[in-house]
XYZ file of C-alpha atoms in Angstrom:
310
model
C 183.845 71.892 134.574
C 181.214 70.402 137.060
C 180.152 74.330 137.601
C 179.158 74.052 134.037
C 177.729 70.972 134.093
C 175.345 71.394 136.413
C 174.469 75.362 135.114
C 173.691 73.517 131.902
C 171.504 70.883 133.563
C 169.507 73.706 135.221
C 169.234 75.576 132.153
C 167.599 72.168 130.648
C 165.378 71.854 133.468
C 164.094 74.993 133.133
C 163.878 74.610 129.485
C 162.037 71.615 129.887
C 159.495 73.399 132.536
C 158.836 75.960 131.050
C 157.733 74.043 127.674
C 155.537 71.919 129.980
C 153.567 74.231 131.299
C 152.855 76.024 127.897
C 151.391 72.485 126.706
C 149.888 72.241 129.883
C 148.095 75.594 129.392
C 147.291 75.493 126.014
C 146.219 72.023 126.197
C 143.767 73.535 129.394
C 142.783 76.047 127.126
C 141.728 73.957 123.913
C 139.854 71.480 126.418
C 137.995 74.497 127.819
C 136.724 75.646 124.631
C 135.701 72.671 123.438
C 133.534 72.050 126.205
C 131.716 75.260 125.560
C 128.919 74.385 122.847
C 128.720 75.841 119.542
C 125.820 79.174 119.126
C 123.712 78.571 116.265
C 121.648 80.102 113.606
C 118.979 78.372 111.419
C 116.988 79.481 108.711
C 114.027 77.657 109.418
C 111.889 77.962 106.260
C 108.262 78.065 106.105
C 105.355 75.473 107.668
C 106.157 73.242 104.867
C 109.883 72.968 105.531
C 108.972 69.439 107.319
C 106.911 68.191 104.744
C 109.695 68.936 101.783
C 111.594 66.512 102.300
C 113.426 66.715 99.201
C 114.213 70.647 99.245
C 117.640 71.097 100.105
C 117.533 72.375 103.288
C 116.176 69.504 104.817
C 119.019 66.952 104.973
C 121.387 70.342 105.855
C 118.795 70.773 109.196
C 118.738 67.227 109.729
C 122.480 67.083 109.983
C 122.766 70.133 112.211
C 120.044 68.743 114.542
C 122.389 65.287 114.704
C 125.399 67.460 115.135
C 124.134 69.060 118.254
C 122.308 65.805 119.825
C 124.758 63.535 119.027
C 128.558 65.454 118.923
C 127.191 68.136 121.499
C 124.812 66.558 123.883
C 123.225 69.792 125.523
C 121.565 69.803 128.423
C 119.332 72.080 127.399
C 118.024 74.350 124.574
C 117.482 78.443 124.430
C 115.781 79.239 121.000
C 115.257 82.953 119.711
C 112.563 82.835 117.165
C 112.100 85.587 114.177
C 108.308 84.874 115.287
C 107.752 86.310 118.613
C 108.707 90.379 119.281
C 107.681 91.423 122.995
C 105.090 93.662 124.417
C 106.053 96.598 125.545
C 110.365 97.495 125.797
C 111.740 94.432 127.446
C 111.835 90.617 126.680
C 109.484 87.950 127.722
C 110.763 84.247 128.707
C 108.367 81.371 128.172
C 108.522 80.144 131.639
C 105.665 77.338 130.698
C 106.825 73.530 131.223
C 104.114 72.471 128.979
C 103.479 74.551 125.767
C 101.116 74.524 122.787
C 101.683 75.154 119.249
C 101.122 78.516 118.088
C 100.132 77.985 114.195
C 101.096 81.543 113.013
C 100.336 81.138 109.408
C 97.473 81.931 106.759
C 97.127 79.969 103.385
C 98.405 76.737 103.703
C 96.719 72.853 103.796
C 94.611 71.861 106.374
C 96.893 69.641 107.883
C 99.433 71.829 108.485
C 97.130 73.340 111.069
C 96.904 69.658 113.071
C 101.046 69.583 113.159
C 102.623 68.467 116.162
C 105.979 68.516 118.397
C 106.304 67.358 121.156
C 108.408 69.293 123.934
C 109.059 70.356 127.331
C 110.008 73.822 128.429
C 111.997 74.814 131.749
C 110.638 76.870 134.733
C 113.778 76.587 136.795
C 115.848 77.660 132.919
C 113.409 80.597 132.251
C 113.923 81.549 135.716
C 117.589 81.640 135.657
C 117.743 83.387 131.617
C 115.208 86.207 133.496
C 117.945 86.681 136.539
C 121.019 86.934 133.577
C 118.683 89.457 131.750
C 117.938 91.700 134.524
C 121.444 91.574 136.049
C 122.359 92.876 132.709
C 120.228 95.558 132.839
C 117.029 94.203 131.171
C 113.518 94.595 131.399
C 112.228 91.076 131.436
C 109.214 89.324 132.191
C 107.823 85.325 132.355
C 104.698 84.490 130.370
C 103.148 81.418 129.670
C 103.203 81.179 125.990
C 103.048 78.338 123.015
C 106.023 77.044 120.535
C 105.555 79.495 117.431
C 106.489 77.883 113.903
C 109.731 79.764 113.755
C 110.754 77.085 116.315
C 108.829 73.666 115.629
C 108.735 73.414 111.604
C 112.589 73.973 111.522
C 112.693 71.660 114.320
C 110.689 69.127 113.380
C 113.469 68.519 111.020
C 116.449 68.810 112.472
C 115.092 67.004 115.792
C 112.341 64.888 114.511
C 110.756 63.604 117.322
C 111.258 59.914 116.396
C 114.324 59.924 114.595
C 116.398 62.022 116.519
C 114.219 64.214 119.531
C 115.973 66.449 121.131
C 114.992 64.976 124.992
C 115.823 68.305 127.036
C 114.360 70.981 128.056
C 113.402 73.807 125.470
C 112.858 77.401 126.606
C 111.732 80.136 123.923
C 112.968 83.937 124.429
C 111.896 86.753 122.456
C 113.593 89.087 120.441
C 112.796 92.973 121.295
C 109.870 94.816 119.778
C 111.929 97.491 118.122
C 114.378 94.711 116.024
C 117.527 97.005 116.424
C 120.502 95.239 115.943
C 122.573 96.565 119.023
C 120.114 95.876 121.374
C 119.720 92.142 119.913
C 123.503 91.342 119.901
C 123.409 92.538 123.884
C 121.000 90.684 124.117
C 123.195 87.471 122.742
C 125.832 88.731 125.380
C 123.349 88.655 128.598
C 122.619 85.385 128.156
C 126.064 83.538 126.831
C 127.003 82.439 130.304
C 124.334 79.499 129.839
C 126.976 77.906 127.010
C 128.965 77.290 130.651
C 126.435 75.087 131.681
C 126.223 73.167 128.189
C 123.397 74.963 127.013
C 123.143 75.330 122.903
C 121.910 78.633 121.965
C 119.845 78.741 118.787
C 118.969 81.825 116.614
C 115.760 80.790 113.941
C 115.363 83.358 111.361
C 116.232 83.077 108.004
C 119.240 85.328 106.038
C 117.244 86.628 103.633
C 113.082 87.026 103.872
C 110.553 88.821 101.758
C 107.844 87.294 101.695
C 105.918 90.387 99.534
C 108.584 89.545 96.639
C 107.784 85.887 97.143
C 103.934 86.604 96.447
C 104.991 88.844 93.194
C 107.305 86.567 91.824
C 105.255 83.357 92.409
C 107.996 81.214 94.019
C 109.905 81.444 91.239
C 113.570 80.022 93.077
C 115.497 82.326 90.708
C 117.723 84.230 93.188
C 116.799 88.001 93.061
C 119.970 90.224 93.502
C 119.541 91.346 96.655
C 118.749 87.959 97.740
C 122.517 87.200 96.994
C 124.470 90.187 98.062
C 122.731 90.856 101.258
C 123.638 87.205 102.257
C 127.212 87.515 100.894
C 127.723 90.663 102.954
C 126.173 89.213 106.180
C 128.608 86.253 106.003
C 131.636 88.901 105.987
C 130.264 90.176 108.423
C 129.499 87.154 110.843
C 133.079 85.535 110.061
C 134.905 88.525 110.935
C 137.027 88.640 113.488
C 135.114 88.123 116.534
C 136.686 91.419 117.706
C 135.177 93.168 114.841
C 131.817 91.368 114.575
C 129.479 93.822 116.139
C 130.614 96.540 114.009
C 130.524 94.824 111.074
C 127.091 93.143 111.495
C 126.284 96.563 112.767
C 126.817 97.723 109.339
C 124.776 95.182 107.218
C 121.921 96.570 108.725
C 122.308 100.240 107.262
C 123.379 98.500 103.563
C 120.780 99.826 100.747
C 120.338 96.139 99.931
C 119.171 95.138 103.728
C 115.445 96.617 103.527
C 115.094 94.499 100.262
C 116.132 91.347 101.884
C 114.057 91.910 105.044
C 111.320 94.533 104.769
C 111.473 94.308 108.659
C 114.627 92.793 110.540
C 112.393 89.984 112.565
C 114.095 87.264 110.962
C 117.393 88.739 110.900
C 117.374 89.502 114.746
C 117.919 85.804 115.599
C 121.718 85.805 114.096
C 122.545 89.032 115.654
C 121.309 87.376 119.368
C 123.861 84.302 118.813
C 126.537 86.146 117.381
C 126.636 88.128 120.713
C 125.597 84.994 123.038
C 129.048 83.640 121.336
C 131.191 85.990 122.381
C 135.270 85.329 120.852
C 134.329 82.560 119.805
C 134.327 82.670 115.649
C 131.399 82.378 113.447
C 130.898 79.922 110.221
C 128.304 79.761 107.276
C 127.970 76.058 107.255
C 125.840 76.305 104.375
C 123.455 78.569 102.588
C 120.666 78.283 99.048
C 119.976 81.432 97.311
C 115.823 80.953 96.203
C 113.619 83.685 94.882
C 113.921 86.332 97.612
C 114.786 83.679 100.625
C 118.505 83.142 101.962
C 118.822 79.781 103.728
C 121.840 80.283 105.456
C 123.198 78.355 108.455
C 125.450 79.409 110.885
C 127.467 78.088 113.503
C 129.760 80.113 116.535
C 132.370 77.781 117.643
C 133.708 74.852 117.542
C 131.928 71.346 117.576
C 133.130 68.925 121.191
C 135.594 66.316 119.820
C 134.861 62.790 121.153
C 137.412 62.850 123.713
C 135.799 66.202 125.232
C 132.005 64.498 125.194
């Protein structure tokens, strides 16, 4: 009887170990992955996005920009604008610490042309993204270059510089000169090792962009077909499993509908770059608008810290 007793006990104290140690682990696990920060993709809109202030997407940026300052307190920011394609084969870093504005637009009120946003960039960041690039096998270079409006106007909004500035250091890589979607999400994967030191990656492009259909329709916000299926089929493709992802985004770019919805893939390079830089970590449409031949949708890859874990 006391043999059994005590092979019993043992048995319990095992039991009891054992289911320990997989809380223990999992509960490790779960902590670990919300301390990574979430990837993100914006649509950023036009120059005018920060003046709109009643157009949709405003309050949707604004709330993003609060979600990442307030719930994910980076220590820095990495930003892949639709806006700036390389020289040459490889990828450029901005290395500045200081930067201008780079008003890359034609057309539009004179006071759009006096805009500013204040920033900072990252020498000792640009230096350590150009190390991750080459280890991985890529050409890359430091320049000294200004913030292009694929990065301020959309961030004007969602980190307005009085009501919620972002107060770290920003650093501006560029996408590749021949927009191929392989070579963009590898991109994304060189560089995800910065979300270990609490660094947000940022993707600014916009789902859907043609701006030719834009002129010939006149702004009308009626959503042309493409304008809806091509940003349907990208978000099956970005919330696949993360396993799948590549191929699947892969895909969306040979669709009959893609050239329609961006007559050249600049602005859909940006979501292909954080969809690799977040690795198995799953992707969300937070929220999208369907106007004239522009798709607005906003993405995030992975989860957001919970307060215990900031």
């Amino acid at each position: 009887m006391a043999s059994a007793a005590f092979v019993t006990r043992s048995i319990l104290i095992v039991s009891i170990t054992v289911a320990a140690l997989a809380f223990f682990f999992q509960f490790t696990s779960n902590s670990m992955a919300t301390n990574k920060p979430p990837v993100y993709f914006f649509s950023h809109g036009g120059p005018n996005v920060q003046y709109e202030t009643k157009h949709p997407a405003y309050a949707v940026l604004q709330n993003i920009g609060r979600e990442i300052t307030k719930k994910v307190k980076p220590k820095a920011v990495v930003v892949f604008s639709g806006h700036w394609e390389a020289e040459g084969k490889g990828i450029q870093v901005n290395s500045a610490e200081h930067t201008d504005l780079i008003y890359d637009f034609y057309g539009f009120p004179p006071e759009y042309y006096q805009a500013q946003y204040p920033n900072r960039g990252s020498p000792e960041l640009a230096a350590k993204i150009l190390d991750l690039l080459t280890k991985a096998g890529i050409k890359a270079d430091g320049v000294q270059r200004g913030l292009d409006h694929g990065v301020w106007s959309g961030f004007h909004v969602a980190f307005h510089p009085e009501d919620n500035p972002l107060n770290v250091p920003l650093v501006q890589v560029s996408l590749y000169s021949n927009l191929d979607a392989e070579s963009h999400y590898r991109l994304g994967q060189a560089v995800a090792s910065l979300r270990d030191e609490n660094i947000v990656i940022i993707g600014a492009g916009m789902s859907v962009h043609n701006l030719r259909d834009m002129f010939a329709t006149r702004g009308d916000p009626q959503p042309l077909p493409y304008t809806v299926s091509f940003d349907e089929a990208l978000k099956e493709a970005v919330e696949s499993s993360p396993s799948e992802r590549q191929a699947r985004m892969r895909e969306v770019t040979k669709r009959p509908d893609a050239r329609q919805a961006h007559p050249r893939f600049d602005h859909l390079m940006p979501v292909y770059v954080a969809a690799g830089a977040a690795g198995e970590d799953a992707g969300k449409r937070t929220w999208t608008l369907h106007e004239g031949s522009m798709g607005w949708a906003q993405y995030r890859f992975g989860e957001v810290p919970t307060s215990e874990s900031t």
